[in-house]
Amino acid sequence: MRGAVSVSYFDSFERDFSRLTPDIQKLAQDCISDILKDPMPGARRAHNVTPRGQKPTIYTVDVTPNKAYKLSFHMEGGTAILRRVGTHKAIDRQA
């Protein structure tokens, strides 16, 4: 997957982000910076979580090194649309 040129976000992402602790917010900002890189660093472990046949293709990436938090997004052209950010468990339920 190519890195994004810009980012946009859903209201749900903004709400989720505001509820994170400051240290996790910093890690999430670092993650968003990595999404903008081409290529995206492999340590983020971007993977497709979209059920077969559905569009858009939703990806998740690890926010924290211990994989406790992750971020979901989809691409629209060169823009990464940030969908949710939270614990691994919460994102897997909602993706």
N, CA, C and O atoms as a DFTB+ gen file, in Angstrom:
380 C
 N C O
     1  1       0.843      -1.172       0.000
     2  2       0.000       0.000       0.000
     3  2       0.889       1.237       0.000
     4  3       1.881       1.309       0.726
     5  1       0.522       2.191      -0.813
     6  2       1.279       3.439      -0.875
     7  2       0.917       4.325       0.301
     8  3      -0.182       4.233       0.846
     9  1       1.848       5.182       0.687
    10  2       1.566       6.160       1.733
    11  2       0.570       7.198       1.227
    12  3       0.480       7.458       0.028
    13  1      -0.167       7.779       2.149
    14  2      -1.151       8.794       1.796
    15  2      -0.463      10.141       1.572
    16  3       0.638      10.375       2.069
    17  1      -1.113      11.010       0.830
    18  2      -0.619      12.358       0.608
    19  2      -1.203      13.295       1.664
    20  3      -0.553      14.254       2.080
    21  1      -2.430      13.011       2.091
    22  2      -3.091      13.831       3.102
    23  2      -3.991      12.946       3.956
    24  3      -4.232      11.784       3.628
    25  1      -4.481      13.509       5.049
    26  2      -5.400      12.768       5.911
    27  2      -6.657      13.597       6.158
    28  3      -6.634      14.828       6.139
    29  1      -7.727      12.894       6.383
    30  2      -8.992      13.472       6.795
    31  2      -9.523      12.505       7.849
    32  3      -8.942      11.436       8.037
    33  1     -10.592      12.844       8.530
    34  2     -11.068      11.938       9.566
    35  2     -12.567      12.040       9.756
    36  3     -13.187      13.068       9.481
    37  1     -13.130      10.942      10.234
    38  2     -14.533      10.898      10.615
    39  2     -14.678      11.558      11.983
    40  3     -13.710      11.661      12.736
    41  1     -15.881      12.000      12.294
    42  2     -16.161      12.538      13.631
    43  2     -15.866      11.500      14.709
    44  3     -15.419      11.846      15.802
    45  1     -16.118      10.220      14.398
    46  2     -15.859       9.152      15.363
    47  2     -14.374       9.087      15.718
    48  3     -14.022       8.807      16.864
    49  1     -13.494       9.346      14.730
    50  2     -12.063       9.344      15.011
    51  2     -11.720      10.477      15.967
    52  3     -10.989      10.270      16.937
    53  1     -12.239      11.669      15.703
    54  2     -11.955      12.820      16.552
    55  2     -12.432      12.566      17.988
    56  3     -11.735      12.907      18.944
    57  1     -13.600      11.977      18.133
    58  2     -14.140      11.652      19.457
    59  2     -13.258      10.617      20.168
    60  3     -12.920      10.776      21.340
    61  1     -12.894       9.560      19.442
    62  2     -12.024       8.527      20.018
    63  2     -10.685       9.122      20.453
    64  3     -10.197       8.851      21.550
    65  1     -10.101       9.940      19.570
    66  2      -8.790      10.525      19.828
    67  2      -8.821      11.381      21.092
    68  3      -7.896      11.322      21.903
    69  1      -9.871      12.171      21.264
    70  2      -9.959      13.060      22.430
    71  2     -10.065      12.289      23.742
    72  3      -9.759      12.827      24.806
    73  1     -10.493      11.042      23.670
    74  2     -10.637      10.213      24.875
    75  2      -9.364       9.459      25.252
    76  3      -9.292       8.858      26.324
    77  1      -8.369       9.488      24.380
    78  2      -7.108       8.798      24.657
    79  2      -6.276       9.598      25.653
    80  3      -6.418      10.816      25.762
    81  1      -5.409       8.900      26.376
    82  2      -4.489       9.591      27.276
    83  2      -3.464      10.344      26.426
    84  3      -3.235       9.978      25.273
    85  1      -2.844      11.393      26.980
    86  2      -1.873      12.178      26.191
    87  2      -0.739      11.336      25.600
    88  3      -0.306      11.603      24.479
    89  1      -0.254      10.335      26.321
    90  2       0.839       9.526      25.771
    91  2       0.361       8.683      24.586
    92  3       1.111       8.509      23.625
    93  1      -0.854       8.161      24.630
    94  2      -1.385       7.383      23.508
    95  2      -1.721       8.325      22.348
    96  3      -1.560       7.949      21.187
    97  1      -2.187       9.545      22.647
    98  2      -2.421      10.531      21.589
    99  2      -1.135      10.819      20.817
   100  3      -1.158      10.921      19.590
   101  1      -0.024      10.950      21.523
   102  2       1.274      11.197      20.886
   103  2       1.650      10.032      19.972
   104  3       2.109      10.235      18.847
   105  1       1.450       8.810      20.470
   106  2       1.742       7.628      19.658
   107  2       0.828       7.569      18.431
   108  3       1.263       7.164      17.353
   109  1      -0.426       7.967      18.591
   110  2      -1.362       7.985      17.465
   111  2      -0.920       9.022      16.433
   112  3      -1.010       8.771      15.231
   113  1      -0.448      10.174      16.883
   114  2       0.050      11.192      15.952
   115  2       1.265      10.679      15.183
   116  3       1.406      10.943      13.988
   117  1       2.142       9.944      15.872
   118  2       3.298       9.339      15.200
   119  2       2.832       8.330      14.151
   120  3       3.406       8.238      13.066
   121  1       1.791       7.579      14.485
   122  2       1.229       6.589      13.562
   123  2       0.680       7.284      12.319
   124  3       0.904       6.827      11.198
   125  1      -0.037       8.383      12.517
   126  2      -0.591       9.133      11.388
   127  2       0.545       9.657      10.501
   128  3       0.428       9.642       9.276
   129  1       1.627      10.114      11.102
   130  2       2.789      10.559      10.322
   131  2       3.344       9.418       9.481
   132  3       3.750       9.624       8.337
   133  1       3.362       8.214      10.047
   134  2       3.852       7.053       9.299
   135  2       2.928       6.684       8.148
   136  3       3.399       6.209       7.115
   137  1       1.615       6.892       8.303
   138  2       0.676       6.614       7.218
   139  2       0.976       7.512       6.022
   140  3       0.730       7.128       4.879
   141  1       1.503       8.701       6.282
   142  2       1.833       9.643       5.213
   143  2       3.137       9.305       4.494
   144  3       3.426       9.875       3.442
   145  1       3.912       8.401       5.042
   146  2       5.196       8.044       4.418
   147  2       4.984       7.046       3.288
   148  3       4.054       6.241       3.309
   149  1       5.877       7.122       2.297
   150  2       5.837       6.182       1.184
   151  2       7.205       5.554       1.040
   152  3       8.131       6.239       0.605
   153  1       7.383       4.300       1.377
   154  2       6.353       3.382       1.853
   155  2       6.103       3.537       3.359
   156  3       6.932       4.070       4.097
   157  1       4.947       3.057       3.780
   158  2       4.622       3.077       5.200
   159  2       5.532       2.070       5.916
   160  3       5.716       0.955       5.429
   161  1       6.102       2.451       7.067
   162  2       6.977       1.525       7.784
   163  2       6.286       0.192       8.093
   164  3       5.142       0.161       8.547
   165  1       6.990      -0.885       7.841
   166  2       6.435      -2.224       8.061
   167  2       6.071      -2.503       9.501
   168  3       5.218      -3.349       9.771
   169  1       6.706      -1.804      10.435
   170  2       6.421      -2.024      11.853
   171  2       4.977      -1.670      12.202
   172  3       4.470      -2.113      13.232
   173  1       4.316      -0.887      11.372
   174  2       2.907      -0.524      11.624
   175  2       1.964      -1.680      11.325
   176  3       0.812      -1.667      11.758
   177  1       2.439      -2.673      10.593
   178  2       1.665      -3.877      10.307
   179  2       0.293      -3.565       9.711
   180  3      -0.722      -4.054      10.208
   181  1       0.255      -2.774       8.673
   182  2      -1.021      -2.454       8.015
   183  2      -1.627      -3.720       7.434
   184  3      -0.952      -4.472       6.731
   185  1      -2.902      -3.957       7.729
   186  2      -3.577      -5.101       7.135
   187  2      -5.050      -4.804       6.895
   188  3      -5.670      -4.005       7.597
   189  1      -5.581      -5.464       5.894
   190  2      -6.950      -5.296       5.445
   191  2      -7.885      -6.037       6.406
   192  3      -7.668      -7.212       6.705
   193  1      -8.927      -5.347       6.889
   194  2      -9.903      -5.986       7.782
   195  2     -11.312      -5.938       7.195
   196  3     -12.287      -6.198       7.900
   197  1     -11.423      -5.607       5.912
   198  2     -12.719      -5.476       5.262
   199  2     -13.304      -6.849       4.951
   200  3     -12.612      -7.705       4.399
   201  1     -14.573      -7.067       5.299
   202  2     -15.214      -8.321       4.880
   203  2     -15.211      -8.427       3.354
   204  3     -15.323      -7.416       2.660
   205  1     -15.087      -9.619       2.848
   206  2     -14.988      -9.851       1.406
   207  2     -16.169      -9.227       0.666
   208  3     -17.328      -9.390       1.048
   209  1     -15.838      -8.514      -0.395
   210  2     -16.852      -7.940      -1.261
   211  2     -17.370      -6.578      -0.843
   212  3     -18.174      -5.986      -1.563
   213  1     -16.937      -6.063       0.293
   214  2     -17.397      -4.749       0.724
   215  2     -16.388      -3.671       0.340
   216  3     -15.188      -3.929       0.246
   217  1     -16.884      -2.488       0.125
   218  2     -16.042      -1.335      -0.171
   219  2     -16.398      -0.232       0.802
   220  3     -17.552      -0.206       1.230
   221  1     -15.544       0.665       1.187
   222  2     -14.132       0.734       0.820
   223  2     -13.313      -0.287       1.606
   224  3     -13.781      -0.849       2.595
   225  1     -12.109      -0.510       1.159
   226  2     -11.186      -1.403       1.847
   227  2     -10.687      -0.695       3.103
   228  3     -10.082       0.375       3.027
   229  1     -10.946      -1.301       4.252
   230  2     -10.550      -0.730       5.542
   231  2      -9.275      -1.415       6.016
   232  3      -9.167      -2.641       5.998
   233  1      -8.318      -0.606       6.438
   234  2      -7.054      -1.105       6.955
   235  2      -6.932      -0.733       8.433
   236  3      -7.510       0.256       8.883
   237  1      -6.181      -1.527       9.173
   238  2      -5.817      -1.152      10.534
   239  2      -4.300      -1.176      10.646
   240  3      -3.625      -1.952       9.969
   241  1      -3.777      -0.316      11.509
   242  2      -2.346      -0.273      11.791
   243  2      -2.159      -0.191      13.296
   244  3      -3.000       0.357      14.009
   245  1      -1.054      -0.738      13.770
   246  2      -0.746      -0.700      15.192
   247  2      -0.275       0.690      15.589
   248  3       0.576       1.281      14.926
   249  1      -0.838       1.206      16.681
   250  2      -0.431       2.497      17.222
   251  2       0.686       2.313      18.233
   252  3       1.639       3.092      18.259
   253  1       0.576       1.291      19.062
   254  2       1.562       1.041      20.113
   255  2       2.399      -0.195      19.771
   256  3       1.909      -1.116      19.118
   257  1       3.640      -0.214      20.205
   258  2       4.505      -1.363      19.901
   259  2       3.971      -2.686      20.463
   260  3       4.235      -3.748      19.899
   261  1       3.221      -2.627      21.573
   262  2       2.703      -3.870      22.154
   263  2       1.369      -4.281      21.538
   264  3       0.743      -5.235      22.000
   265  1       0.927      -3.570      20.501
   266  2      -0.286      -3.868      19.732
   267  2      -1.571      -3.703      20.536
   268  3      -2.611      -4.231      20.143
   269  1      -1.519      -2.977      21.657
   270  2      -2.702      -2.773      22.489
   271  2      -3.675      -1.781      21.846
   272  3      -4.885      -1.886      22.046
   273  1      -3.155      -0.817      21.075
   274  2      -3.997       0.178      20.417
   275  2      -3.767       0.123      18.926
   276  3      -2.658      -0.142      18.460
   277  1      -4.833       0.378      18.178
   278  2      -4.701       0.425      16.735
   279  2      -5.624       1.479      16.148
   280  3      -6.519       1.992      16.819
   281  1      -5.388       1.787      14.889
   282  2      -6.099       2.842      14.178
   283  2      -6.654       2.242      12.893
   284  3      -5.969       1.465      12.228
   285  1      -7.886       2.592      12.536
   286  2      -8.457       2.103      11.278
   287  2      -8.637       3.275      10.316
   288  3      -8.914       4.403      10.724
   289  1      -8.472       2.976       9.033
   290  2      -8.607       3.994       7.992
   291  2      -8.917       3.339       6.658
   292  3      -8.723       2.135       6.487
   293  1      -9.398       4.136       5.717
   294  2      -9.512       3.692       4.334
   295  2      -8.945       4.790       3.447
   296  3      -8.798       5.939       3.865
   297  1      -8.634       4.416       2.229
   298  2      -8.033       5.360       1.286
   299  2      -9.077       5.825       0.283
   300  3      -9.883       5.037      -0.212
   301  1      -9.046       7.130      -0.008
   302  2      -9.815       7.709      -1.104
   303  2      -8.811       8.494      -1.934
   304  3      -8.446       9.620      -1.594
   305  1      -8.377       7.891      -3.012
   306  2      -7.306       8.487      -3.812
   307  2      -6.051       8.539      -2.972
   308  3      -5.610       7.509      -2.460
   309  1      -5.464       9.714      -2.817
   310  2      -4.262       9.875      -2.004
   311  2      -4.551      10.331      -0.586
   312  3      -3.639      10.743       0.131
   313  1      -5.819      10.262      -0.168
   314  2      -6.191      10.710       1.171
   315  2      -6.536       9.525       2.056
   316  3      -7.349       8.676       1.690
   317  1      -5.909       9.477       3.228
   318  2      -6.248       8.457       4.224
   319  2      -7.378       9.029       5.077
   320  3      -7.217      10.067       5.718
   321  1      -8.508       8.350       5.080
   322  2      -9.654       8.768       5.877
   323  2      -9.603       7.978       7.182
   324  3      -9.864       6.776       7.202
   325  1      -9.263       8.666       8.270
   326  2      -9.127       8.011       9.572
   327  2     -10.513       7.740      10.130
   328  3     -11.347       8.641      10.215
   329  1     -10.752       6.481      10.512
   330  2     -12.085       6.068      10.938
   331  2     -12.219       5.967      12.458
   332  3     -13.097       6.599      13.046
   333  1     -11.366       5.187      13.087
   334  2     -11.428       4.973      14.541
   335  2     -10.020       4.815      15.079
   336  3      -9.096       4.482      14.337
   337  1      -9.857       5.054      16.375
   338  2      -8.613       4.771      17.080
   339  2      -9.008       4.311      18.470
   340  3      -9.890       4.899      19.095
   341  1      -8.366       3.273      18.951
   342  2      -8.696       2.761      20.274
   343  2      -7.983       1.460      20.553
   344  3      -7.017       1.098      19.883
   345  1      -8.482       0.765      21.561
   346  2      -7.849      -0.514      21.914
   347  2      -8.053      -1.508      20.788
   348  3      -8.995      -1.403      20.002
   349  1      -7.166      -2.459      20.729
   350  2      -7.231      -3.503      19.718
   351  2      -8.602      -4.169      19.756
   352  3      -9.224      -4.380      18.716
   353  1      -9.062      -4.494      20.940
   354  2     -10.337      -5.182      21.119
   355  2     -11.507      -4.339      20.593
   356  3     -12.374      -4.851      19.885
   357  1     -11.526      -3.054      20.939
   358  2     -12.622      -2.173      20.499
   359  2     -12.614      -1.999      18.991
   360  3     -13.677      -2.023      18.369
   361  1     -11.462      -1.828      18.394
   362  2     -11.377      -1.639      16.937
   363  2     -11.809      -2.905      16.222
   364  3     -12.512      -2.821      15.215
   365  1     -11.417      -4.069      16.700
   366  2     -11.820      -5.318      16.052
   367  2     -13.333      -5.511      16.098
   368  3     -13.907      -6.092      15.178
   369  1     -13.971      -5.041      17.136
   370  2     -15.439      -5.135      17.218
   371  2     -16.091      -4.208      16.213
   372  3     -17.151      -4.538      15.681
   373  1     -15.490      -3.050      15.933
   374  2     -16.135      -2.029      15.130
   375  2     -15.707      -2.010      13.668
   376  3     -16.403      -1.429      12.835
   377  1     -14.591      -2.624      13.342
   378  2     -14.078      -2.563      11.967
   379  2     -15.026      -3.311      11.070
   380  3     -14.799      -3.394       9.863
